[in-house]
Amino acid sequence: MTSFEHSLYYFYFVVMISASIYFFILSRKPKSVPLYEYVLAMMITSWSGVAYLSIALGQGFIESSEKTIFFARYLDWVVSTPLLLLSLALTAMYYETKKNKVLIASIIAADVFMILTGLIADFSPDSLKYIWYSLGLIALVIILLITWIPLRKIADRHEHLSKHYKRVALYLTIFWIMYPTAWILGASGIGVTQGLVDTLAFVILPIFSKVGFGLLDVHGLRKIKT
Amino acid sequence: MTSFEHSLYYFYFVVMISASIYFFILSRKPKSVPLYEYVLAMMITSWSGVAYLSIALGQGFIESSEKTIFFARYLDWVVSTPLLLLSLALTAMYYETKKNKVLIASIIAADVFMILTGLIADFSPDSLKYIWYSLGLIALVIILLITWIPLRKIADRHEHLSKHYKRVALYLTIFWIMYPTAWILGASGIGVTQGLVDTLAFVILPIFSKVGFGLLDVHGLRKIKT
Amino acid sequence: MTSFEHSLYYFYFVVMISASIYFFILSRKPKSVPLYEYVLAMMITSWSGVAYLSIALGQGFIESSEKTIFFARYLDWVVSTPLLLLSLALTAMYYETKKNKVLIASIIAADVFMILTGLIADFSPDSLKYIWYSLGLIALVIILLITWIPLRKIADRHEHLSKHYKRVALYLTIFWIMYPTAWILGASGIGVTQGLVDTLAFVILPIFSKVGFGLLDVHGLRKIKT
Ligand SMILES: CC1=C(/C=C/C(C)=C/C=C/C(C)=C/C=O)C(C)(C)CCC1
Ligand SMILES: CC1=C(/C=C/C(C)=C/C=C/C(C)=C/C=O)C(C)(C)CCC1
Ligand SMILES: CC1=C(/C=C/C(C)=C/C=C/C(C)=C/C=O)C(C)(C)CCC1
């Protein structure tokens, strides 16, 4: 890694911790948005920040002559993506007194499976890499189906919520599709983009899909309630 | 591994994915059996299929001159056995509006512990292997005690359910006892059965204890309700 | 390890298993204290006993010329400390019909994070060790803040419970502060105390913070209810 890439990872850490503090401050005046929305946003950003800190410190990746595997990314994702989906699902079920646990468990199971396949793919030889990658894509399709069919149906029960949910779900969908794209183009996949471009992708994307998502979701909900 | 063994693992993968699709189709006409029964059966079979796929692809095991450790089996079990027990417990509590979470957590804790001891035993030298194996057996006894005492008592509150539960629990008990038996006879234990026989055991047993169990449970519940 | 240290680990195993059996016997006459309090105490002690057994058997640590890393300690903690905090939180919410899940999830998340940082610190070179250690300390501060502010407020709603909770929380606070202290002085940290003293610390401390804590909590609750 170049020292510029190092700086990028430190920069990411600072952004994430600042976001976490921001969500904490926001939670002091929750405006009748339930506490868990803030707690989730705080957990997602601070966990991700620390995971990338490990990369900045030189620990969260394995460098070989052929390629570099940033395993800390998967450590980040395996915790933060379930929390993001939990956050999304709870937004859809905002007015339900009994949350649908089966839907939540299903979407999270598909998600953890997706991240695992990505990790295995990254450690696999080229001949097997794309098998695991494809299995991960299937899981992503399942996640998006749950997002857009049963969860959306639940959100649709309330007019104002419906609009907010569709906005948040669309935002999530767009960014989540970019991850496997960046992955396959980058060092983990065919390797068109490497080094700095690869790093940039995985520094910029999560800022949008974690901090941006959290801001959109929390501020949207704060407006609905008032 | 011989190429016949390889084919067996691919065969297993196909069986499990087919079963998963079958449970999905069934879930489209749930007949008032709650959705989670289907979701659990789908998760169990597809997870297990993918775990064995990793063996078929040559990744899910470690081969040394002395013995082969199929660590993917434990990866399979550590997810699928808790889900099987959850399925069993939810069947017992079918008519309870408040599920007894303490019982569910206890039986799953004992189960995860059992699988872990098996994994450690498999990686341990002969002198320590049987200590871990015995600890696993104790955990299995605890699982069966919970199955047959408190869970059964809950199922007994309703006549029709009681019969169904006893059938399902007996089926599970019989197959689960065969696992440590096959383990101790096979390459992981004293090594009486090795190679093909060992592989056959761990391909046939889970078809019964996952697909068979799921069919028995789901179809039984569908009949009760009508 | 000297053979005396070995004996200490076996001794610990026996103490923990005995404690677990004791809590089991107590649970047969629960005196209207809910079952989960006993189940938690049993899980904590037996899990910890088995983790230390792995050290006694010579498996739960990695010895190098420079230092010994007892990774089984983290395996113990990563399960037992969340259960201890769950136990504490459920004591605070003893009379609440709806337990506050957000608080429970937050305190457990901070705790798992703390244990992970300790594990990473132990495997890190000296230059990075203290960064991870400091992050762990921050997590400990968050745990104690949740213990003494929101949880205490919940317990304060009932006079008798309030006294009991404060006693239990103080006990926990004191012992939990000793862990990072022993860690930093011992082989994992600067290495002032090594070998026997280090072993003694991590054998005596958990007896108090697991068995002692369980006794204090369960017996206190049994008295409140009568
Ligand atoms: C489908 C697929 C992937 C998808 C990853 C995604 C969707 C990650 C999302 C991460 C987020 C949102 C992080 C937080 O900001 C992998 C694992 C790259 C490779 C395997 C196939
Ligand atoms: C008691 C015991 C074992 C039991 C394993 C069992 C009971 C596995 C069940 C697996 C199933 C049901 C898989 C799904 O089909 C081990 C781990 C072999 C070895 C340690 C002692
Ligand atoms: C703050 C901190 C630590 C705290 C550990 C604690 C508080 C452990 C408690 C263990 C218990 C209570 C075990 C059960 O008896 C570590 C991980 C040593 C090092 C990193 C910083």
JSON list of N, CA, C and O in Angstrom, two decimals, chain C residues 106-128:
[
{"chain": "C", "resi": 106, "resn": "SER", "atom": "N", "xyz": [-27.13, -3.28, 23.24]},
{"chain": "C", "resi": 106, "resn": "SER", "atom": "CA", "xyz": [-26.04, -2.31, 23.27]},
{"chain": "C", "resi": 106, "resn": "SER", "atom": "C", "xyz": [-24.93, -2.74, 24.21]},
{"chain": "C", "resi": 106, "resn": "SER", "atom": "O", "xyz": [-23.74, -2.70, 23.87]},
{"chain": "C", "resi": 107, "resn": "ILE", "atom": "N", "xyz": [-25.31, -3.15, 25.41]},
{"chain": "C", "resi": 107, "resn": "ILE", "atom": "CA", "xyz": [-24.27, -3.50, 26.39]},
{"chain": "C", "resi": 107, "resn": "ILE", "atom": "C", "xyz": [-23.52, -4.75, 25.93]},
{"chain": "C", "resi": 107, "resn": "ILE", "atom": "O", "xyz": [-22.30, -4.85, 26.08]},
{"chain": "C", "resi": 108, "resn": "ILE", "atom": "N", "xyz": [-24.23, -5.69, 25.29]},
{"chain": "C", "resi": 108, "resn": "ILE", "atom": "CA", "xyz": [-23.56, -6.91, 24.82]},
{"chain": "C", "resi": 108, "resn": "ILE", "atom": "C", "xyz": [-22.66, -6.59, 23.63]},
{"chain": "C", "resi": 108, "resn": "ILE", "atom": "O", "xyz": [-21.55, -7.12, 23.52]},
{"chain": "C", "resi": 109, "resn": "ALA", "atom": "N", "xyz": [-23.11, -5.71, 22.74]},
{"chain": "C", "resi": 109, "resn": "ALA", "atom": "CA", "xyz": [-22.27, -5.35, 21.60]},
{"chain": "C", "resi": 109, "resn": "ALA", "atom": "C", "xyz": [-20.97, -4.71, 22.07]},
{"chain": "C", "resi": 109, "resn": "ALA", "atom": "O", "xyz": [-19.87, -5.07, 21.60]},
{"chain": "C", "resi": 110, "resn": "ALA", "atom": "N", "xyz": [-21.07, -3.79, 23.03]},
{"chain": "C", "resi": 110, "resn": "ALA", "atom": "CA", "xyz": [-19.86, -3.15, 23.56]},
{"chain": "C", "resi": 110, "resn": "ALA", "atom": "C", "xyz": [-18.94, -4.20, 24.18]},
{"chain": "C", "resi": 110, "resn": "ALA", "atom": "O", "xyz": [-17.71, -4.14, 24.05]},
{"chain": "C", "resi": 111, "resn": "ASP", "atom": "N", "xyz": [-19.54, -5.17, 24.83]},
{"chain": "C", "resi": 111, "resn": "ASP", "atom": "CA", "xyz": [-18.76, -6.19, 25.52]},
{"chain": "C", "resi": 111, "resn": "ASP", "atom": "C", "xyz": [-18.03, -7.10, 24.54]},
{"chain": "C", "resi": 111, "resn": "ASP", "atom": "O", "xyz": [-16.83, -7.37, 24.70]},
{"chain": "C", "resi": 112, "resn": "VAL", "atom": "N", "xyz": [-18.73, -7.58, 23.52]},
{"chain": "C", "resi": 112, "resn": "VAL", "atom": "CA", "xyz": [-18.07, -8.45, 22.53]},
{"chain": "C", "resi": 112, "resn": "VAL", "atom": "C", "xyz": [-16.94, -7.68, 21.86]},
{"chain": "C", "resi": 112, "resn": "VAL", "atom": "O", "xyz": [-15.84, -8.20, 21.65]},
{"chain": "C", "resi": 113, "resn": "PHE", "atom": "N", "xyz": [-17.20, -6.42, 21.58]},
{"chain": "C", "resi": 113, "resn": "PHE", "atom": "CA", "xyz": [-16.16, -5.57, 21.00]},
{"chain": "C", "resi": 113, "resn": "PHE", "atom": "C", "xyz": [-14.94, -5.49, 21.93]},
{"chain": "C", "resi": 113, "resn": "PHE", "atom": "O", "xyz": [-13.80, -5.63, 21.49]},
{"chain": "C", "resi": 114, "resn": "MET", "atom": "N", "xyz": [-15.19, -5.31, 23.21]},
{"chain": "C", "resi": 114, "resn": "MET", "atom": "CA", "xyz": [-14.10, -5.22, 24.19]},
{"chain": "C", "resi": 114, "resn": "MET", "atom": "C", "xyz": [-13.24, -6.49, 24.20]},
{"chain": "C", "resi": 114, "resn": "MET", "atom": "O", "xyz": [-12.01, -6.44, 24.18]},
{"chain": "C", "resi": 115, "resn": "ILE", "atom": "N", "xyz": [-13.90, -7.64, 24.20]},
{"chain": "C", "resi": 115, "resn": "ILE", "atom": "CA", "xyz": [-13.15, -8.90, 24.25]},
{"chain": "C", "resi": 115, "resn": "ILE", "atom": "C", "xyz": [-12.34, -9.07, 22.96]},
{"chain": "C", "resi": 115, "resn": "ILE", "atom": "O", "xyz": [-11.18, -9.48, 22.99]},
{"chain": "C", "resi": 116, "resn": "LEU", "atom": "N", "xyz": [-12.94, -8.72, 21.82]},
{"chain": "C", "resi": 116, "resn": "LEU", "atom": "CA", "xyz": [-12.22, -8.83, 20.55]},
{"chain": "C", "resi": 116, "resn": "LEU", "atom": "C", "xyz": [-10.97, -7.96, 20.53]},
{"chain": "C", "resi": 116, "resn": "LEU", "atom": "O", "xyz": [-9.90, -8.38, 20.10]},
{"chain": "C", "resi": 117, "resn": "THR", "atom": "N", "xyz": [-11.10, -6.72, 21.02]},
{"chain": "C", "resi": 117, "resn": "THR", "atom": "CA", "xyz": [-9.92, -5.85, 21.04]},
{"chain": "C", "resi": 117, "resn": "THR", "atom": "C", "xyz": [-8.84, -6.46, 21.92]},
{"chain": "C", "resi": 117, "resn": "THR", "atom": "O", "xyz": [-7.65, -6.36, 21.60]},
{"chain": "C", "resi": 118, "resn": "GLY", "atom": "N", "xyz": [-9.25, -7.09, 23.03]},
{"chain": "C", "resi": 118, "resn": "GLY", "atom": "CA", "xyz": [-8.25, -7.73, 23.89]},
{"chain": "C", "resi": 118, "resn": "GLY", "atom": "C", "xyz": [-7.53, -8.84, 23.15]},
{"chain": "C", "resi": 118, "resn": "GLY", "atom": "O", "xyz": [-6.29, -8.96, 23.23]},
{"chain": "C", "resi": 119, "resn": "LEU", "atom": "N", "xyz": [-8.28, -9.64, 22.41]},
{"chain": "C", "resi": 119, "resn": "LEU", "atom": "CA", "xyz": [-7.68, -10.74, 21.64]},
{"chain": "C", "resi": 119, "resn": "LEU", "atom": "C", "xyz": [-6.71, -10.19, 20.61]},
{"chain": "C", "resi": 119, "resn": "LEU", "atom": "O", "xyz": [-5.57, -10.67, 20.48]},
{"chain": "C", "resi": 120, "resn": "ILE", "atom": "N", "xyz": [-7.13, -9.16, 19.88]},
{"chain": "C", "resi": 120, "resn": "ILE", "atom": "CA", "xyz": [-6.26, -8.59, 18.85]},
{"chain": "C", "resi": 120, "resn": "ILE", "atom": "C", "xyz": [-5.01, -8.00, 19.51]},
{"chain": "C", "resi": 120, "resn": "ILE", "atom": "O", "xyz": [-3.89, -8.19, 19.04]},
{"chain": "C", "resi": 121, "resn": "ALA", "atom": "N", "xyz": [-5.22, -7.28, 20.62]},
{"chain": "C", "resi": 121, "resn": "ALA", "atom": "CA", "xyz": [-4.08, -6.68, 21.32]},
{"chain": "C", "resi": 121, "resn": "ALA", "atom": "C", "xyz": [-3.06, -7.73, 21.70]},
{"chain": "C", "resi": 121, "resn": "ALA", "atom": "O", "xyz": [-1.85, -7.53, 21.57]},
{"chain": "C", "resi": 122, "resn": "ASP", "atom": "N", "xyz": [-3.56, -8.88, 22.16]},
{"chain": "C", "resi": 122, "resn": "ASP", "atom": "CA", "xyz": [-2.66, -9.94, 22.62]},
{"chain": "C", "resi": 122, "resn": "ASP", "atom": "C", "xyz": [-1.82, -10.48, 21.47]},
{"chain": "C", "resi": 122, "resn": "ASP", "atom": "O", "xyz": [-0.68, -10.91, 21.66]},
{"chain": "C", "resi": 123, "resn": "PHE", "atom": "N", "xyz": [-2.38, -10.46, 20.27]},
{"chain": "C", "resi": 123, "resn": "PHE", "atom": "CA", "xyz": [-1.66, -10.96, 19.10]},
{"chain": "C", "resi": 123, "resn": "PHE", "atom": "C", "xyz": [-0.90, -9.86, 18.36]},
{"chain": "C", "resi": 123, "resn": "PHE", "atom": "O", "xyz": [-0.27, -10.12, 17.35]},
{"chain": "C", "resi": 124, "resn": "SER", "atom": "N", "xyz": [-0.98, -8.62, 18.86]},
{"chain": "C", "resi": 124, "resn": "SER", "atom": "CA", "xyz": [-0.36, -7.50, 18.14]},
{"chain": "C", "resi": 124, "resn": "SER", "atom": "C", "xyz": [1.05, -7.23, 18.65]},
{"chain": "C", "resi": 124, "resn": "SER", "atom": "O", "xyz": [1.36, -7.49, 19.82]},
{"chain": "C", "resi": 125, "resn": "PRO", "atom": "N", "xyz": [1.91, -6.69, 17.79]},
{"chain": "C", "resi": 125, "resn": "PRO", "atom": "CA", "xyz": [3.22, -6.24, 18.26]},
{"chain": "C", "resi": 125, "resn": "PRO", "atom": "C", "xyz": [3.06, -5.09, 19.24]},
{"chain": "C", "resi": 125, "resn": "PRO", "atom": "O", "xyz": [2.03, -4.41, 19.26]},
{"chain": "C", "resi": 126, "resn": "ASP", "atom": "N", "xyz": [4.08, -4.86, 20.05]},
{"chain": "C", "resi": 126, "resn": "ASP", "atom": "CA", "xyz": [3.99, -3.87, 21.12]},
{"chain": "C", "resi": 126, "resn": "ASP", "atom": "C", "xyz": [3.52, -2.50, 20.64]},
{"chain": "C", "resi": 126, "resn": "ASP", "atom": "O", "xyz": [2.78, -1.80, 21.35]},
{"chain": "C", "resi": 127, "resn": "SER", "atom": "N", "xyz": [3.95, -2.12, 19.43]},
{"chain": "C", "resi": 127, "resn": "SER", "atom": "CA", "xyz": [3.64, -0.78, 18.96]},
{"chain": "C", "resi": 127, "resn": "SER", "atom": "C", "xyz": [2.14, -0.57, 18.75]},
{"chain": "C", "resi": 127, "resn": "SER", "atom": "O", "xyz": [1.64, 0.54, 18.83]},
{"chain": "C", "resi": 128, "resn": "LEU", "atom": "N", "xyz": [1.41, -1.67, 18.48]},
{"chain": "C", "resi": 128, "resn": "LEU", "atom": "CA", "xyz": [-0.02, -1.52, 18.20]},
{"chain": "C", "resi": 128, "resn": "LEU", "atom": "C", "xyz": [-0.89, -2.01, 19.36]},
{"chain": "C", "resi": 128, "resn": "LEU", "atom": "O", "xyz": [-2.06, -1.65, 19.46]}
]
